[in-house]
CSV table of C-alpha atoms in Angstrom, one decimal:
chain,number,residue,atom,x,y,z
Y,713,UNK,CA,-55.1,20.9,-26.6
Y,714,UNK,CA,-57.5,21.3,-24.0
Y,715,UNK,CA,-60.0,23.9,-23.3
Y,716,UNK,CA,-59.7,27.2,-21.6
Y,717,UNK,CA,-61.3,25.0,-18.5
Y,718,UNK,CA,-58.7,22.3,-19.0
Y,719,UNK,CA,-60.7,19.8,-20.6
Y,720,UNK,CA,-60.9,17.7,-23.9
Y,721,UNK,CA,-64.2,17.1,-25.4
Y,722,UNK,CA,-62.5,14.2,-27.8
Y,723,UNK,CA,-60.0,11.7,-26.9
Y,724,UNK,CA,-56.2,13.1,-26.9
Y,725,UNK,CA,-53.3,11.4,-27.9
Y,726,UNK,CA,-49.4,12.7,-25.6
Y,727,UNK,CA,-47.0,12.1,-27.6
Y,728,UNK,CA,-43.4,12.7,-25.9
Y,729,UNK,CA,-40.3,14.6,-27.6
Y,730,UNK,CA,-37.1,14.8,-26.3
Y,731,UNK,CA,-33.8,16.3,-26.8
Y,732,UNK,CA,-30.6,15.6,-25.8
Y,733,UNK,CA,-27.3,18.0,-26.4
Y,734,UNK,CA,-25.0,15.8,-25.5
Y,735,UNK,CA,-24.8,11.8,-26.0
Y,736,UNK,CA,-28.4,12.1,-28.0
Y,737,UNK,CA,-31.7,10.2,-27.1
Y,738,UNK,CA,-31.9,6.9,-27.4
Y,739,UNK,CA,-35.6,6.2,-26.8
Y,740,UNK,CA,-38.8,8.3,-25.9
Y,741,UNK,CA,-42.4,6.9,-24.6
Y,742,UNK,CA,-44.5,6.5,-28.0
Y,743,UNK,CA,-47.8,8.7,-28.5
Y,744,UNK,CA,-50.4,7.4,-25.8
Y,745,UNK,CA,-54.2,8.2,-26.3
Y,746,UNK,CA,-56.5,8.6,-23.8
Y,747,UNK,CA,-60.0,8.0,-24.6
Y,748,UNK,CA,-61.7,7.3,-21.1
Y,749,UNK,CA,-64.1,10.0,-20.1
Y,750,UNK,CA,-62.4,11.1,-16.4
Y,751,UNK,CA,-60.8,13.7,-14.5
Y,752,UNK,CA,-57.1,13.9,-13.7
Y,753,UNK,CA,-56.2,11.2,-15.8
Y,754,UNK,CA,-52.4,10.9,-15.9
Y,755,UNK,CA,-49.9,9.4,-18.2
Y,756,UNK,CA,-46.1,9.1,-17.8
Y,757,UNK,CA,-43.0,9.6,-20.9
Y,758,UNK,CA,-39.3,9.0,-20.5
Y,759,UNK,CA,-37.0,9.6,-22.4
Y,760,UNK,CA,-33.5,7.5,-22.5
Y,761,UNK,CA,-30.3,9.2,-24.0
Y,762,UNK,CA,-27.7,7.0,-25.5
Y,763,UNK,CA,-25.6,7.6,-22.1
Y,764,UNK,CA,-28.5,5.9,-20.1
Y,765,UNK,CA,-29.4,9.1,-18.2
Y,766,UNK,CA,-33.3,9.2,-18.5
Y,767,UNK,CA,-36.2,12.1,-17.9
Y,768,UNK,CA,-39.7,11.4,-17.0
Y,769,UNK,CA,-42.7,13.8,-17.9
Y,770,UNK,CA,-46.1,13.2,-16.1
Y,771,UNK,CA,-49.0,14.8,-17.9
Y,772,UNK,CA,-52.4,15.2,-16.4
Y,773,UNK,CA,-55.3,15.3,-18.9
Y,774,UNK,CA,-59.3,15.8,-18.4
Y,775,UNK,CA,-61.3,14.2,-21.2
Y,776,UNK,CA,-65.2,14.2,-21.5
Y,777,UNK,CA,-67.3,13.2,-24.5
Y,778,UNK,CA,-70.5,13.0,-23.5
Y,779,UNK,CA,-73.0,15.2,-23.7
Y,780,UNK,CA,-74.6,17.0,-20.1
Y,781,UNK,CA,-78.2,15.3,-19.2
Y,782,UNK,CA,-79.8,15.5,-16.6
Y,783,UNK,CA,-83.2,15.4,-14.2
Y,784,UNK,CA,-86.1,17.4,-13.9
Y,785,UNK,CA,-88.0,17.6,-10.5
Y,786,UNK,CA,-91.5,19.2,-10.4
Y,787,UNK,CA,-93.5,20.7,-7.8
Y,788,UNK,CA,-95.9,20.4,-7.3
Y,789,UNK,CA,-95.7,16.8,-9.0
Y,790,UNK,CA,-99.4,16.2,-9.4
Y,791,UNK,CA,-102.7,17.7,-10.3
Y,792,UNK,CA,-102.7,21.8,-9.5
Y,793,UNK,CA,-104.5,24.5,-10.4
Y,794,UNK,CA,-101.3,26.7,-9.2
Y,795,UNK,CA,-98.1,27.4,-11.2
Y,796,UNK,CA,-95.4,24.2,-11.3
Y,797,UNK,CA,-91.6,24.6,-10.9
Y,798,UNK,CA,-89.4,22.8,-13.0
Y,799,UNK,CA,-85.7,22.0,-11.2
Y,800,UNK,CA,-82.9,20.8,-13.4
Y,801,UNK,CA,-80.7,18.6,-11.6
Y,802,UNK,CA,-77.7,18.2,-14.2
Y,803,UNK,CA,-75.7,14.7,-14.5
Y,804,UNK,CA,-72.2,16.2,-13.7
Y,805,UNK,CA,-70.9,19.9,-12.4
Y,806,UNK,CA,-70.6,22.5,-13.5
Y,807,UNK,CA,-72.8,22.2,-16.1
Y,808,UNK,CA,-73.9,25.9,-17.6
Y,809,UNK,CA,-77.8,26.5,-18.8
Y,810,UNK,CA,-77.2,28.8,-21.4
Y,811,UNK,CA,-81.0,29.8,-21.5
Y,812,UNK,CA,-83.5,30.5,-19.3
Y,813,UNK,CA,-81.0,33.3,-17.8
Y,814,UNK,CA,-78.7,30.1,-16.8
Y,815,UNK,CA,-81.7,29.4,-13.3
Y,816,UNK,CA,-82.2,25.7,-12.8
Y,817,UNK,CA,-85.7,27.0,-12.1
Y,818,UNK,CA,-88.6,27.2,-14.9
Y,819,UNK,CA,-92.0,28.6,-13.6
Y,820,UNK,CA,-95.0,26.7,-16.1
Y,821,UNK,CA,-97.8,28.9,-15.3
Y,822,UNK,CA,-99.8,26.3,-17.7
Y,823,UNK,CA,-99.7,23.0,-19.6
Y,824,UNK,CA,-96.8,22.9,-22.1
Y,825,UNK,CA,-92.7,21.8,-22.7
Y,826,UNK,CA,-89.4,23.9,-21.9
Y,827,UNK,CA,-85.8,22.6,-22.7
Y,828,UNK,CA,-82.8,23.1,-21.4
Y,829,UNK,CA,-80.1,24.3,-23.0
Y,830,UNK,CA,-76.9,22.8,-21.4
Y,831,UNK,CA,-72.8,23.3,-21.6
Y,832,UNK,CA,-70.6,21.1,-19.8
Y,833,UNK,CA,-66.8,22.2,-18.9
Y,834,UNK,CA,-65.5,20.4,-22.0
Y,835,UNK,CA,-67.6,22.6,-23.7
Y,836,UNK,CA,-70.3,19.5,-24.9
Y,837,UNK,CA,-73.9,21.1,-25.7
Y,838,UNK,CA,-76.6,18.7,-24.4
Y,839,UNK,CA,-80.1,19.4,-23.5
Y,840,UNK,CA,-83.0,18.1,-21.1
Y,841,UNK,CA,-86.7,18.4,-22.0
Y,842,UNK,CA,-89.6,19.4,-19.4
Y,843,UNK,CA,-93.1,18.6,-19.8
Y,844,UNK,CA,-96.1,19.3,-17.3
Y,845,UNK,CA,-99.6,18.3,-18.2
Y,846,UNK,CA,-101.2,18.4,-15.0
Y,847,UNK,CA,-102.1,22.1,-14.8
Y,848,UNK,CA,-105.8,22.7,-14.3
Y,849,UNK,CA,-106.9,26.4,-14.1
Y,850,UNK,CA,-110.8,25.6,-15.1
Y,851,UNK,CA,-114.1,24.9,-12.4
Y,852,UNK,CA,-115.6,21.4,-13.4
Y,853,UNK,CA,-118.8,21.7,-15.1
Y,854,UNK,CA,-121.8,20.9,-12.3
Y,855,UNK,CA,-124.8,20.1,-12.8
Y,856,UNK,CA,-128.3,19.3,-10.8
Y,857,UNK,CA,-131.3,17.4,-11.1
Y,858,UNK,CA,-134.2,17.9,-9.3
Y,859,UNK,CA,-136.5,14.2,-8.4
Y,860,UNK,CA,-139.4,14.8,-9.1
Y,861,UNK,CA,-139.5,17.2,-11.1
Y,862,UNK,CA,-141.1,20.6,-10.4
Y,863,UNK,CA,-144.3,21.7,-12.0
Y,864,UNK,CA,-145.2,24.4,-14.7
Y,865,UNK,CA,-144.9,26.8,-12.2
Y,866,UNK,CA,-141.7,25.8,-10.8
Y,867,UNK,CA,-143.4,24.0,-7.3
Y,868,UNK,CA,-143.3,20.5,-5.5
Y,869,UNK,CA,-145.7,19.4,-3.6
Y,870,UNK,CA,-143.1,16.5,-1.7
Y,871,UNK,CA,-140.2,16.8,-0.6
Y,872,UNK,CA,-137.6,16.8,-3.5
Y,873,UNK,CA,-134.2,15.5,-3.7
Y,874,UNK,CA,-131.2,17.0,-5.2
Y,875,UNK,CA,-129.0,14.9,-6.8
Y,876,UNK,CA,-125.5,16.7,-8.0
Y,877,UNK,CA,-123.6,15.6,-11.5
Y,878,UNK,CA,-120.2,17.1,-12.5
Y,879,UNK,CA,-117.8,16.8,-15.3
Y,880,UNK,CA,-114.5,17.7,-15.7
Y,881,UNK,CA,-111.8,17.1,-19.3
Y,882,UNK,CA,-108.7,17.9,-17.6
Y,883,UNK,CA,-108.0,16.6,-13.6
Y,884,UNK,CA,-110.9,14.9,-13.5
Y,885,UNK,CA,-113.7,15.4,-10.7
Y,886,UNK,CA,-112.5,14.6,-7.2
Y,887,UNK,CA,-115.6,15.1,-5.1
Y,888,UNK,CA,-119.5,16.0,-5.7
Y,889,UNK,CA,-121.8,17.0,-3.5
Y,890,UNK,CA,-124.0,14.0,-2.3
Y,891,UNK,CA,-127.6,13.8,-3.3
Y,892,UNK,CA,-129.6,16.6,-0.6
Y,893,UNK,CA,-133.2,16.3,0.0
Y,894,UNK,CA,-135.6,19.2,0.8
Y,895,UNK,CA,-138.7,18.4,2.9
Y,896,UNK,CA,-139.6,21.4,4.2
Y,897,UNK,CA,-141.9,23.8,3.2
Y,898,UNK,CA,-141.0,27.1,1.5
Y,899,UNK,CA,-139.9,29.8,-1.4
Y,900,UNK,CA,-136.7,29.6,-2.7
């Protein structure tokens, strides 16, 4: 028997009875199973009594077997230093997320996984994974060096050029500072 929703999560097999008061039945429609996933699906009995008189019974039936999937969407979809939203787009409706207070909507406020716990209207659990690993909250590392070099006491006597290194383990540097040069006198 189907769900509460009206859907089968395993194949189903009709099978036709009749009865017949009178002359008696004859023939009835054998058992028909129906084992494609769809909506709607119908299948027709009859039943013949020994007089000839016949009935006919349509019966609609949903089946689904499959487990829900579905899509993730991120945004922003590349290298942040802000929090990404996750979007679940599921593979077919009415599909229930039975965590994450049911939102298609997971905030990652840094680097890790969520899943998805899903329910589809024949009552199939599925789930859907989301990942982000692009979530950068730390400066680069930057360095200087100064050419030449200054003296004991910290002086040059030419002009001197600074030349501007930085390192970054997660994103990755995306612009330094080119190399500025200092030729005028002064403290500081």
């Amino acid at each position: 028997a189907p769900n509460a929703a009206g859907w089968n999560n395993t194949p189903v097999t009709v099978t036709f009875a009749a009865t017949d008061n009178a002359s008696g039945v004859a023939t009835v429609t054998a058992p028909i199973t129906i084992a494609t996933d769809g909506a709607n699906q119908q299948v027709t009995g009859t039943a013949t009594d020994l007089a000839g008189n016949t009935a006919t019974l349509l019966v609609t039936v949903n089946v689904d077997t499959a487990a829900p999937t579905g899509t993730v969407a991120y945004v922003p979809a590349t290298w942040t230093n802000q929090d990404v939203t996750a979007t679940l787009t599921a593979s077919e409706p009415d599909v229930t997320i039975t965590n994450n207070g049911g939102s298609a909507e997971y905030a990652f406020t840094d680097n890790g996984t969520f899943t998805y716990e899903l329910l589809d209207r024949a009552d199939n659990p599925g789930s859907v994974a989301a990942a982000v690993t692009w979530i950068d909250r730390v400066a680069p590392v930057l360095t200087a060096t100064l050419s030449p070099a200054p003296n004991a006491a910290g002086w040059n006597n030419t002009p001197v050029t600074v030349t501007f290194a930085a390192a970054d383990d997660a994103s990755g540097v995306a612009t330094v500072t080119a190399p500025i040069t200092i030729a005028t006198d002064g403290a500081n």
